[in-house]
Amino acid sequence: MPDAIAYGGDWSPEQWPEETWEQDVALMREAGVNRVSVGIFSWSLIEPMEGVFEFGWLDRVMDLLAANGVKANLATPTAAPPPWFGDTYPEALPVDADGRRLYHGSRQGFCPSSPIYREKALRVAEQVATRYRDHPALALWHVHNEYGCHNARCYCDTSAAAFRAWLRSHYSSLDALNEAWGTAFWSQRYSEWAQILPPRATPTFPNPGQQLDYRRFSSDALIELYTAERDLLKKITPDVPATTNLMAGAHWDMDCWAFAAEMDVVSTDHYLIGARAEPHIDLAFAADYARSLGGGRPWLLMEHSTSAVNWQQPRNLAKKPGELRRNSLSHLARGADGIMFFQWRASRAGAEKWHSAMVPHAGTNTKIWREVRALGAELAGLEGVAGSTVEAGVAILVDHSSVWAQDHPAQPSTEMDPVEEAKRWHAALWRAGVTCDLAHPEGDLTGYRLVLVPALYLVSDAGAANLVRFVERGGVALVGPYSGIVDEHDRVRLGGYPGAWRDLLGVTVEEFFPLDGPIRLASGWSGSVWSEVAQATGAKVLDTYATGEPAWTRNEWGEGYAHYLTTRLDDDGLAEVIAAVTAEAGVGPAADAPAGVEVVRRSHPDGRSYLFAINHTGEDAVVTPPAGEPVTVVAGDVRIIPA
Ligand code: GAL
Ligand code: ZN
């Protein structure tokens, strides 16, 4: 990462006549832009016919950037194969679960397991890398774009064969696979590897183990495409870092933990979902996730929007004045060392012409441009923040395999959405002002004092043991209902739920009782969606249902405590329980602040630090740091207080 905060967006000069380019770079300078992503969707221009490469325009673009002191995240253009690709190699186009082939005319039109796609993608990537290996504008490889955004799973015959190969490398024998998938059920026992298919459309529920492994395989296939490109780029430019933009927190088809492990710098995209009541809390979740994916290292916000997105939803909301700045600084507060947008100049044509940009259709005499310029100036003054990190004493466990397994349609309640529940617990911490990380169940938990497990239906033996060890050594854990239920193959852990943590929690659950309405607890709080008939087998009961059965329990285990909830507490109750466990673990907010004011600290190892106070409310607020004078943060404003 450079010493300055990276600032800019996706620049697509190929969509514009060359006369615009000079104006673009002049405006970039005016706005303090020091970084742009280029070439992302330019395959059909770089290779207009198969094997014919044309770089003149990109040479001029790169030179123009270098001459103006703007660095490039240079993309490999492999996210959008040109029309000739699908035309010549229809067998390399993706196929959906119903067997429909999807044609070119959009983007990501390729089968992730297609050897033809891989060959052509690596060839164009090699051309780009060889051409610009020594270019002074080159700062970072932007490999592909949002892997799996549209083609995460392909069901074609090539993918079927690749799936079988994946299975063979993960199972010692066909017997082991039959055992793992529980194929004795519904007469699914396989007698030949060749009989195994992707979970294509079936008369009713597919086999859960098959579906789960297909998700794993599909994620791995995309990661493999990334690493293949990355390895090639590293051969040509060993010193240029590589990344690809994830969609952390928004898109769960790719295993972000596994993906991020392959990146020199983690980058991600985030867009506000207008339908959410407090989209800035969802933003915080995504930012905390991005930081955690890199083990706390500074990360790069590769894309967000200056205002409205251009998606298929009833209305795409524009950002209100000041929102762009608050959003950007919230990402910065949570560890980003770069703030970038999709995109630099709003497109005149194409499927995303209604997506906002740094330079809107209306030009520079606009709210957006003024805010973009002001933000550039502000970030230039914050270069001291670059490289600093965010400390968190709390971690929330999230795992893609668990999300995938729970996504099987045959569940006790489809209302148990694990991602929304993780976000709800994160939001409770956000409201309490407590900064948290996300962690993989098998990840290193030693630095945390409190671990939250909102909804981890599936956990491996190693993940289960990891949490037990964490509590044993003095940690506090809070486990939500329907967690620790199945093993890594989605097979029930027997003998009373939650099989993974019965001893740790001192609780045994004999039956689930999904709810069709709220249920009142002795404490006065309510639960909804879910309840369980449980017995405390060692834990202290802290709250009960009217029947007297436990709703909230706490067990002493080793040096620590393990709490369990048998229902989905409403927001108020959850806030109280989280207040109790944070107090027990000795973790607190970064500063004293009223509701709706986000406070996060970034620090350098030498002690220099920055307290970010972001006021999302319509009222002025007083923020009191633990050491230091109270400061007023005007309604909608952001204050960054160095210490
Ligand atoms: C991202 C994508 C961009 C653009 C943006 C706005 O998912 O990477 O290319 O499509 O969304 O919709
Ligand atoms: Zn395929």
XYZ file of C-alpha atoms and ligand atoms in Angstrom:
656
model
C 0.000 0.000 0.000
C 1.250 3.482 -0.823
C 1.714 6.253 1.765
C -1.331 8.096 0.486
C -4.940 7.014 0.549
C -5.806 5.746 -2.931
C -8.667 7.702 -4.456
C -10.452 7.250 -7.752
C -12.651 4.826 -9.639
C -13.134 2.563 -12.643
C -12.162 4.555 -15.704
C -13.508 3.296 -19.022
C -12.050 5.661 -21.622
C -12.842 3.049 -24.266
C -16.470 4.136 -23.979
C -15.585 7.672 -25.030
C -13.957 9.530 -27.936
C -10.311 10.333 -27.261
C -11.062 14.070 -26.944
C -12.717 13.283 -23.617
C -9.611 11.639 -22.200
C -7.604 14.835 -21.699
C -10.559 16.372 -19.948
C -10.865 13.255 -17.803
C -7.314 13.399 -16.527
C -7.565 17.152 -15.946
C -10.661 16.512 -13.838
C -8.909 13.678 -12.030
C -6.192 16.093 -10.995
C -8.775 18.607 -9.911
C -10.467 16.001 -7.725
C -7.258 14.653 -6.227
C -7.656 11.302 -7.952
C -4.445 9.305 -7.710
C -5.702 5.869 -8.762
C -8.017 4.451 -11.408
C -8.923 0.946 -12.493
C -8.607 0.502 -16.230
C -9.244 -2.168 -18.801
C -11.765 -4.142 -16.773
C -14.242 -4.860 -19.550
C -12.061 -4.256 -22.565
C -11.360 -7.747 -23.884
C -13.288 -7.220 -27.135
C -11.189 -4.110 -27.843
C -7.854 -5.605 -26.845
C -8.531 -8.788 -28.812
C -11.131 -7.816 -31.411
C -10.630 -11.088 -33.245
C -9.272 -14.238 -31.755
C -5.494 -13.989 -31.502
C -5.369 -10.417 -32.860
C -4.282 -7.949 -30.219
C -4.640 -4.174 -30.352
C -3.151 -2.070 -27.638
C -2.784 1.366 -29.178
C -5.646 2.903 -27.231
C -4.600 1.365 -23.913
C -1.000 2.514 -24.468
C -2.267 6.074 -24.795
C -4.473 5.686 -21.729
C -1.635 4.342 -19.596
C 0.752 7.036 -20.836
C -1.774 9.730 -20.097
C -2.156 8.414 -16.564
C 1.587 8.291 -16.001
C 1.993 11.818 -17.341
C -0.632 13.031 -14.876
C 0.608 11.191 -11.828
C -2.353 8.833 -11.635
C -1.605 5.166 -10.931
C -3.498 2.278 -12.476
C -5.108 -0.825 -11.108
C -4.628 -2.479 -14.452
C -7.234 -5.134 -15.079
C -7.012 -8.363 -16.915
C -10.149 -8.084 -19.054
C -11.256 -11.648 -18.466
C -14.623 -10.906 -16.818
C -16.291 -10.241 -20.152
C -15.306 -12.525 -23.022
C -15.998 -10.955 -26.443
C -18.789 -12.103 -28.765
C -16.293 -14.118 -30.856
C -15.623 -16.274 -27.824
C -19.163 -17.580 -27.411
C -19.590 -17.694 -31.144
C -16.548 -19.872 -31.733
C -16.765 -21.906 -28.525
C -20.440 -22.249 -27.577
C -19.477 -25.198 -25.387
C -17.595 -22.754 -23.125
C -20.711 -20.706 -22.352
C -22.338 -21.245 -18.955
C -25.332 -23.535 -18.457
C -27.885 -23.119 -15.689
C -29.418 -25.835 -13.501
C -32.269 -26.294 -15.991
C -29.821 -26.984 -18.797
C -30.248 -23.631 -20.529
C -27.126 -22.293 -22.155
C -26.590 -18.573 -21.511
C -25.405 -16.521 -24.444
C -23.073 -13.569 -24.896
C -24.416 -10.039 -24.897
C -23.948 -9.374 -21.194
C -20.867 -10.190 -19.101
C -19.233 -13.174 -17.371
C -20.507 -15.384 -20.141
C -18.250 -18.353 -19.580
C -18.179 -21.665 -17.781
C -15.677 -21.396 -14.892
C -14.443 -24.926 -15.556
C -14.014 -24.525 -19.280
C -10.425 -25.264 -20.375
C -11.054 -23.139 -23.478
C -12.048 -20.146 -21.389
C -9.012 -20.594 -19.180
C -6.686 -20.824 -22.140
C -8.085 -17.686 -23.797
C -8.215 -15.765 -20.515
C -4.612 -16.586 -19.698
C -3.531 -15.644 -23.195
C -5.077 -12.178 -23.070
C -3.845 -11.672 -19.495
C -0.345 -12.575 -20.620
C -0.540 -10.084 -23.477
C -1.607 -7.300 -21.126
C 1.038 -8.168 -18.549
C 3.858 -8.393 -21.052
C 2.902 -5.138 -22.650
C 2.668 -3.092 -19.442
C 5.096 -4.931 -17.157
C 7.385 -1.913 -16.917
C 4.851 0.828 -17.347
C 5.260 3.582 -14.747
C 1.491 3.867 -14.229
C 1.097 0.223 -13.212
C 0.467 -0.061 -9.446
C -1.719 -3.109 -8.927
C -3.160 -5.995 -10.918
C -6.934 -5.944 -10.870
C -7.541 -9.528 -11.888
C -10.884 -10.142 -13.608
C -13.840 -8.429 -11.902
C -16.086 -9.751 -9.165
C -15.532 -13.453 -9.778
C -18.788 -15.353 -9.727
C -21.029 -12.308 -9.653
C -23.185 -13.827 -12.391
C -21.751 -17.233 -13.226
C -20.863 -18.682 -9.849
C -22.212 -22.117 -10.690
C -22.326 -23.836 -14.040
C -24.137 -27.116 -14.665
C -22.717 -28.110 -18.046
C -21.009 -31.399 -18.885
C -17.554 -29.834 -18.564
C -18.449 -28.636 -15.091
C -19.838 -32.067 -14.263
C -16.529 -33.687 -15.204
C -14.582 -31.093 -13.220
C -16.858 -31.671 -10.240
C -16.118 -35.394 -10.365
C -12.402 -34.697 -10.451
C -12.801 -32.375 -7.449
C -14.733 -35.056 -5.566
C -12.105 -37.668 -6.324
C -9.460 -35.421 -4.828
C -11.555 -34.801 -1.714
C -12.821 -38.328 -1.015
C -10.638 -41.378 -0.655
C -13.247 -43.594 -2.337
C -16.735 -43.663 -3.737
C -17.791 -45.417 -0.526
C -16.549 -42.474 1.485
C -18.547 -40.107 -0.713
C -21.684 -42.234 -0.389
C -21.240 -42.169 3.360
C -20.668 -38.419 3.487
C -23.658 -37.604 1.304
C -25.971 -40.072 3.017
C -26.886 -41.624 -0.314
C -28.667 -44.534 1.376
C -31.531 -42.060 1.605
C -33.839 -42.060 -1.453
C -31.803 -44.692 -3.249
C -29.030 -42.376 -4.315
C -26.125 -44.746 -3.833
C -23.521 -44.241 -6.579
C -21.782 -47.269 -8.033
C -19.608 -45.326 -10.516
C -18.045 -41.870 -10.278
C -19.404 -41.160 -13.743
C -22.969 -41.246 -12.394
C -22.414 -38.141 -10.300
C -23.862 -34.908 -11.679
C -23.975 -31.330 -10.569
C -27.237 -30.714 -8.694
C -29.189 -30.052 -11.872
C -32.952 -29.573 -11.718
C -34.484 -32.602 -9.992
C -38.094 -33.609 -9.227
C -37.674 -32.481 -5.622
C -34.975 -31.600 -3.070
C -31.467 -32.434 -4.187
C -29.102 -34.337 -1.927
C -27.772 -31.830 0.653
C -24.216 -33.193 0.617
C -24.110 -33.035 -3.164
C -25.424 -29.496 -3.159
C -22.959 -28.387 -0.495
C -19.979 -29.966 -2.229
C -21.087 -28.380 -5.496
C -21.005 -24.981 -3.867
C -17.524 -25.715 -2.541
C -16.354 -27.005 -5.877
C -17.793 -23.982 -7.698
C -16.103 -21.545 -5.342
C -12.827 -23.429 -5.726
C -13.170 -23.341 -9.529
C -13.327 -19.550 -9.450
C -10.450 -19.262 -6.998
C -8.432 -21.490 -9.306
C -9.125 -19.182 -12.220
C -7.891 -16.295 -10.105
C -4.737 -18.070 -8.965
C -3.980 -19.190 -12.521
C -4.039 -15.568 -13.690
C -2.206 -14.364 -10.616
C 0.580 -16.917 -11.012
C 1.044 -15.895 -14.611
C 1.148 -12.205 -13.671
C 3.659 -12.935 -10.901
C 5.956 -14.614 -13.386
C 5.962 -11.531 -15.553
C 5.850 -8.883 -12.802
C 6.979 -10.481 -9.530
C 6.836 -7.179 -7.663
C 3.427 -5.939 -8.698
C 0.748 -6.854 -6.140
C -2.402 -8.596 -7.297
C -5.980 -8.532 -6.139
C -9.487 -9.140 -7.340
C -12.512 -7.278 -6.087
C -14.677 -9.401 -3.783
C -18.264 -8.619 -2.877
C -17.708 -9.323 0.804
C -20.883 -9.426 2.850
C -23.151 -9.094 -0.160
C -22.494 -12.129 -2.279
C -21.926 -15.443 -0.536
C -21.243 -17.749 -3.486
C -17.476 -17.447 -3.266
C -15.635 -18.441 -0.123
C -14.145 -15.047 0.705
C -11.781 -16.489 3.323
C -10.197 -18.830 0.814
C -10.175 -16.178 -1.908
C -8.602 -13.489 0.255
C -5.815 -15.827 1.296
C -4.582 -15.688 -2.311
C -4.440 -11.891 -2.540
C -1.605 -9.473 -1.870
C -4.117 -6.872 -0.835
C -7.765 -7.603 -0.149
C -10.136 -5.516 -2.197
C -13.893 -5.464 -2.174
C -16.912 -3.616 -3.525
C -19.818 -2.348 -1.501
C -23.181 -0.959 -2.512
C -25.908 0.314 -0.223
C -29.127 -1.663 -0.319
C -31.789 1.045 -0.295
C -34.394 -1.264 1.229
C -32.358 -1.564 4.432
C -33.435 0.814 7.182
C -29.837 1.597 8.121
C -27.701 0.809 5.072
C -24.643 2.382 6.711
C -24.631 -0.481 9.233
C -24.573 -2.994 6.396
C -21.666 -0.979 5.022
C -19.860 -1.373 8.354
C -20.393 -5.141 8.226
C -18.878 -5.337 4.750
C -15.950 -3.145 5.749
C -15.275 -5.142 8.916
C -15.428 -8.296 6.840
C -12.966 -6.936 4.261
C -10.523 -5.979 7.003
C -10.880 -9.350 8.715
C -10.331 -11.222 5.450
C -6.857 -9.760 5.302
C -6.149 -10.515 8.957
C -6.518 -6.832 9.847
C -4.292 -5.467 7.080
C -5.409 -2.288 5.336
C -7.633 -3.108 2.364
C -8.909 -1.381 -0.703
C -12.496 -0.368 -1.332
C -12.422 -1.009 -5.054
C -15.965 0.132 -5.799
C -18.841 1.897 -4.192
C -21.210 4.474 -5.597
C -21.270 8.245 -5.487
C -25.052 8.090 -5.562
C -27.651 5.694 -7.058
C -26.935 2.215 -8.356
C -28.528 0.831 -11.510
C -30.002 -2.470 -10.425
C -33.270 -4.224 -11.068
C -35.215 -3.066 -8.033
C -38.298 -0.901 -7.709
C -36.292 2.245 -7.156
C -32.605 3.008 -7.102
C -32.182 5.626 -4.425
C -29.846 8.565 -4.918
C -27.540 9.508 -2.054
C -28.450 12.537 -0.025
C -25.979 15.401 0.356
C -23.152 14.324 2.670
C -23.884 10.606 2.349
C -21.071 9.975 -0.109
C -18.590 11.441 2.358
C -19.978 9.603 5.377
C -19.964 6.295 3.475
C -16.417 6.816 2.255
C -15.039 7.822 5.629
C -16.803 4.928 7.301
C -14.895 2.539 5.031
C -11.723 4.458 5.811
C -12.434 4.292 9.552
C -12.772 0.526 9.284
C -9.371 0.054 7.751
C -9.561 0.868 4.044
C -6.465 2.482 2.578
C -8.225 3.305 -0.665
C -11.623 4.708 -1.550
C -12.718 4.035 -5.108
C -15.935 4.183 -7.053
C -17.731 2.507 -9.846
C -17.202 4.547 -11.920
C -15.244 7.604 -13.000
C -17.505 8.970 -15.742
C -21.168 7.975 -16.034
C -21.711 5.921 -19.185
C -23.722 7.314 -22.020
C -24.836 3.924 -23.246
C -24.872 0.363 -22.053
C -26.664 -1.540 -19.309
C -25.364 0.667 -16.502
C -25.911 4.102 -17.961
C -28.131 5.003 -14.988
C -25.446 4.147 -12.468
C -23.999 7.167 -10.706
C -20.349 8.099 -11.186
C -17.743 10.623 -10.065
C -18.420 12.699 -13.181
C -22.180 12.599 -13.704
C -23.994 13.016 -17.035
C -24.779 16.582 -16.001
C -21.088 17.441 -15.685
C -19.202 19.291 -12.997
C -21.688 21.907 -11.854
C -23.322 19.242 -9.702
C -23.685 18.104 -6.117
C -21.878 14.868 -6.940
C -18.852 16.519 -8.502
C -18.521 19.030 -5.678
C -18.651 16.206 -3.132
C -16.170 14.122 -5.143
C -13.733 17.038 -5.252
C -14.136 17.841 -1.583
C -13.576 14.213 -0.627
C -10.416 14.070 -2.741
C -9.050 17.117 -0.944
C -9.969 15.689 2.443
C -8.377 12.301 1.751
C -5.201 14.005 0.578
C -4.995 15.568 4.032
C -5.449 12.180 5.702
C -2.373 10.461 4.329
C -1.207 9.843 7.908
C -4.067 7.382 8.272
C -2.650 5.074 5.578
C -1.181 1.902 7.006
C -2.879 2.195 10.396
C -5.080 -0.633 11.639
C -8.241 -1.234 13.634
C -8.155 -3.287 16.835
C -11.178 -5.326 17.817
C -11.727 -7.389 20.958
C -14.774 -9.132 19.533
C -15.180 -11.505 16.608
C -18.289 -12.798 14.885
C -17.902 -16.231 13.295
C -19.028 -16.562 9.695
C -18.450 -19.399 7.289
C -19.583 -19.842 3.721
C -19.975 -23.626 3.963
C -22.451 -23.141 6.768
C -24.410 -20.563 4.785
C -24.448 -22.890 1.764
C -25.568 -25.907 3.767
C -28.359 -23.973 5.424
C -29.468 -22.755 2.025
C -30.825 -26.233 1.249
C -34.584 -25.805 0.862
C -35.551 -28.543 3.337
C -34.973 -26.882 6.708
C -37.008 -26.663 9.926
C -37.562 -22.984 9.120
C -36.566 -21.074 6.022
C -36.865 -17.912 8.099
C -33.576 -18.731 9.824
C -31.412 -16.659 7.501
C -27.843 -16.983 8.810
C -26.445 -13.986 6.938
C -29.164 -11.629 8.118
C -28.728 -12.931 11.641
C -24.965 -12.352 11.581
C -25.678 -8.855 10.316
C -28.256 -8.285 13.057
C -25.770 -9.238 15.783
C -23.160 -7.085 14.123
C -25.688 -4.236 14.093
C -26.244 -4.714 17.828
C -22.503 -4.254 18.377
C -22.499 -1.276 15.996
C -25.239 0.363 18.074
C -23.235 -0.324 21.224
C -20.245 1.360 19.576
C -18.163 -1.812 19.847
C -15.894 -2.499 16.878
C -15.677 -6.134 15.877
C -13.956 -8.383 13.403
C -15.384 -11.313 11.551
C -13.567 -14.602 11.869
C -13.599 -18.018 10.288
C -14.649 -20.739 12.763
C -11.253 -22.394 12.342
C -9.373 -19.081 12.401
C -7.075 -17.737 15.086
C -9.244 -16.480 17.956
C -6.470 -15.817 20.444
C -6.589 -12.029 20.156
C -10.288 -11.790 21.058
C -12.056 -11.610 24.378
C -15.540 -12.226 23.056
C -16.679 -14.447 20.204
C -20.217 -14.282 18.866
C -21.721 -17.203 16.968
C -25.039 -15.866 15.698
C -25.915 -18.607 13.221
C -23.412 -21.322 12.466
C -25.547 -24.309 11.499
C -22.563 -26.251 10.167
C -19.258 -26.476 11.939
C -16.344 -28.815 11.342
C -14.776 -30.740 14.209
C -11.807 -28.371 14.071
C -14.078 -25.326 14.190
C -16.026 -26.783 17.096
C -12.832 -27.494 19.042
C -11.514 -24.016 18.273
C -14.395 -22.350 20.109
C -14.128 -24.768 23.023
C -10.423 -23.908 23.359
C -11.160 -20.198 23.125
C -13.554 -20.361 26.092
C -11.330 -22.728 28.029
C -8.582 -20.105 27.923
C -10.774 -17.401 29.363
C -12.823 -16.176 26.429
C -16.518 -15.402 26.503
C -18.731 -16.900 23.793
C -22.344 -16.223 22.898
C -23.901 -18.868 20.668
C -27.185 -18.375 18.816
C -29.786 -21.076 18.221
C -29.418 -23.659 15.461
C -25.621 -23.416 15.588
C -23.264 -26.386 15.833
C -25.967 -28.686 14.465
C -24.308 -30.589 11.600
C -20.828 -31.725 10.617
C -18.932 -30.584 7.531
C -21.015 -32.908 5.323
C -24.306 -31.549 6.644
C -24.911 -34.684 8.709
C -26.647 -34.220 12.045
C -24.457 -34.366 15.136
C -26.445 -36.858 17.215
C -27.302 -37.201 20.887
C -29.050 -33.854 21.448
C -28.456 -30.514 19.791
C -26.191 -28.642 19.370
C -23.979 -31.672 19.019
C -20.835 -29.635 18.493
C -21.129 -27.665 21.733
C -23.438 -29.479 24.173
C -20.677 -29.792 26.770
C -19.277 -26.331 26.259
C -22.726 -24.777 26.657
C -23.962 -27.141 29.366
C -27.215 -27.475 27.456
C -29.011 -30.236 25.550
C -31.770 -29.489 23.077
C -34.249 -32.238 22.316
C -36.534 -30.569 19.789
C -36.834 -27.430 17.674
C -40.050 -25.438 17.849
C -40.101 -22.889 15.009
C -42.510 -20.083 15.838
C -45.203 -18.455 13.787
C -45.248 -15.364 15.977
C -43.385 -13.734 18.849
C -43.062 -15.506 22.162
C -42.643 -13.759 25.498
C -39.837 -14.556 27.897
C -39.727 -14.210 31.673
C -37.410 -11.224 31.292
C -40.073 -9.380 29.316
C -38.091 -9.626 26.066
C -39.512 -11.593 23.220
C -38.180 -14.150 20.793
C -39.446 -14.913 17.333
C -39.001 -17.323 14.408
C -37.439 -20.040 16.514
C -37.499 -21.743 19.888
C -36.102 -24.944 21.311
C -36.964 -27.353 24.041
C -33.742 -27.499 25.980
C -32.434 -28.722 29.289
C -29.644 -27.106 31.202
C -27.227 -29.908 31.979
C -24.724 -27.718 33.795
C -25.457 -24.183 32.644
C -27.153 -21.540 34.732
C -30.505 -20.471 33.271
C -30.692 -16.693 32.843
C -34.022 -16.397 31.051
C -36.923 -18.754 30.347
C -40.062 -19.289 28.283
C -43.438 -19.337 30.040
C -43.001 -23.117 30.272
C -39.942 -22.586 32.429
C -37.615 -24.009 29.798
C -34.362 -22.164 29.158
C -34.130 -19.299 26.647
C -30.753 -17.910 27.708
C -28.085 -19.896 29.545
C -24.548 -19.354 30.740
C -22.024 -22.078 31.422
C -18.658 -21.834 33.143
C -16.090 -23.631 31.061
C -12.389 -23.602 31.851
C -11.444 -20.009 32.501
C -14.332 -18.579 30.488
C -18.062 -18.516 29.938
C -20.256 -19.867 27.184
C -23.706 -18.367 26.695
C -26.486 -19.870 24.628
C -29.753 -18.524 23.274
C -32.480 -20.943 22.259
C -34.555 -18.317 20.433
C -34.072 -15.347 18.150
C -34.275 -12.534 20.654
C -35.843 -9.324 19.447
C -33.487 -6.389 18.916
C -33.968 -4.979 22.433
C -33.330 -8.257 24.162
C -30.370 -9.008 21.932
C -28.897 -5.602 22.745
C -29.172 -6.389 26.466
C -27.588 -9.807 26.139
C -24.803 -8.346 24.053
C -24.324 -5.620 26.656
C -24.009 -8.357 29.274
C -21.446 -10.417 27.366
C -19.362 -7.412 26.295
C -19.250 -6.304 29.938
C -18.316 -9.816 31.042
C -15.546 -9.914 28.436
C -14.364 -6.399 29.263
C -14.799 -4.889 25.816
C -16.366 -1.506 25.241
C -16.932 1.268 22.742
C -14.157 3.381 21.240
C -15.791 6.468 22.758
C -18.941 7.595 24.432
C -21.387 8.644 21.739
C -25.136 9.008 21.295
C -27.178 6.574 19.195
C -26.545 6.753 15.467
C -23.018 8.082 15.830
C -20.362 5.679 14.591
C -17.008 5.821 16.344
C -13.995 3.774 15.287
C -10.293 4.121 15.994
C -7.404 3.417 13.627
C -3.927 3.280 15.146
C -0.300 2.948 14.155
C 2.068 0.722 16.096
C 3.902 3.852 17.302
C 0.746 4.996 19.092
C -0.424 7.643 16.625
C -4.130 7.169 16.158
C -7.238 8.640 14.555
C -10.663 8.554 16.086
C -13.350 8.670 13.418
C -16.706 9.998 14.579
C -19.444 9.770 11.961
C -22.788 11.299 12.755
C -25.521 9.501 10.834
C -28.285 11.421 12.601
C -30.018 14.710 12.005
C -28.909 16.094 15.381
C -25.593 17.461 16.554
C -23.836 14.998 18.853
C -21.185 15.123 21.543
C -18.576 12.387 21.410
C -16.330 11.811 24.393
C -13.185 9.774 23.774
C -11.881 7.732 26.739
C -8.977 10.144 27.121
C -9.538 13.581 25.718
C -11.987 16.392 25.460
C -15.579 15.976 24.274
C -16.056 17.006 20.653
C -19.199 18.077 18.872
C -20.024 16.352 15.598
C -22.587 18.351 13.685
C -25.604 16.497 12.229
C -24.522 14.436 9.233
C -20.880 15.417 9.686
C -17.686 13.427 10.232
C -14.845 14.417 12.565
C -11.476 12.746 12.486
C -9.630 13.365 15.698
C -5.899 12.607 15.671
C -4.234 11.559 18.905
C -20.263 -4.127 -9.563
C -19.409 -4.341 -10.793
C -19.274 -3.083 -11.625
C -20.606 -2.442 -11.794
C -21.149 -2.125 -10.422
C -22.436 -1.340 -10.416
O -20.870 -5.303 -9.149
O -18.133 -4.787 -10.441
O -18.720 -3.433 -12.866
O -21.438 -3.310 -12.491
O -21.359 -3.320 -9.727
O -23.560 -2.093 -10.648
Zn -19.777 -25.436 -17.112
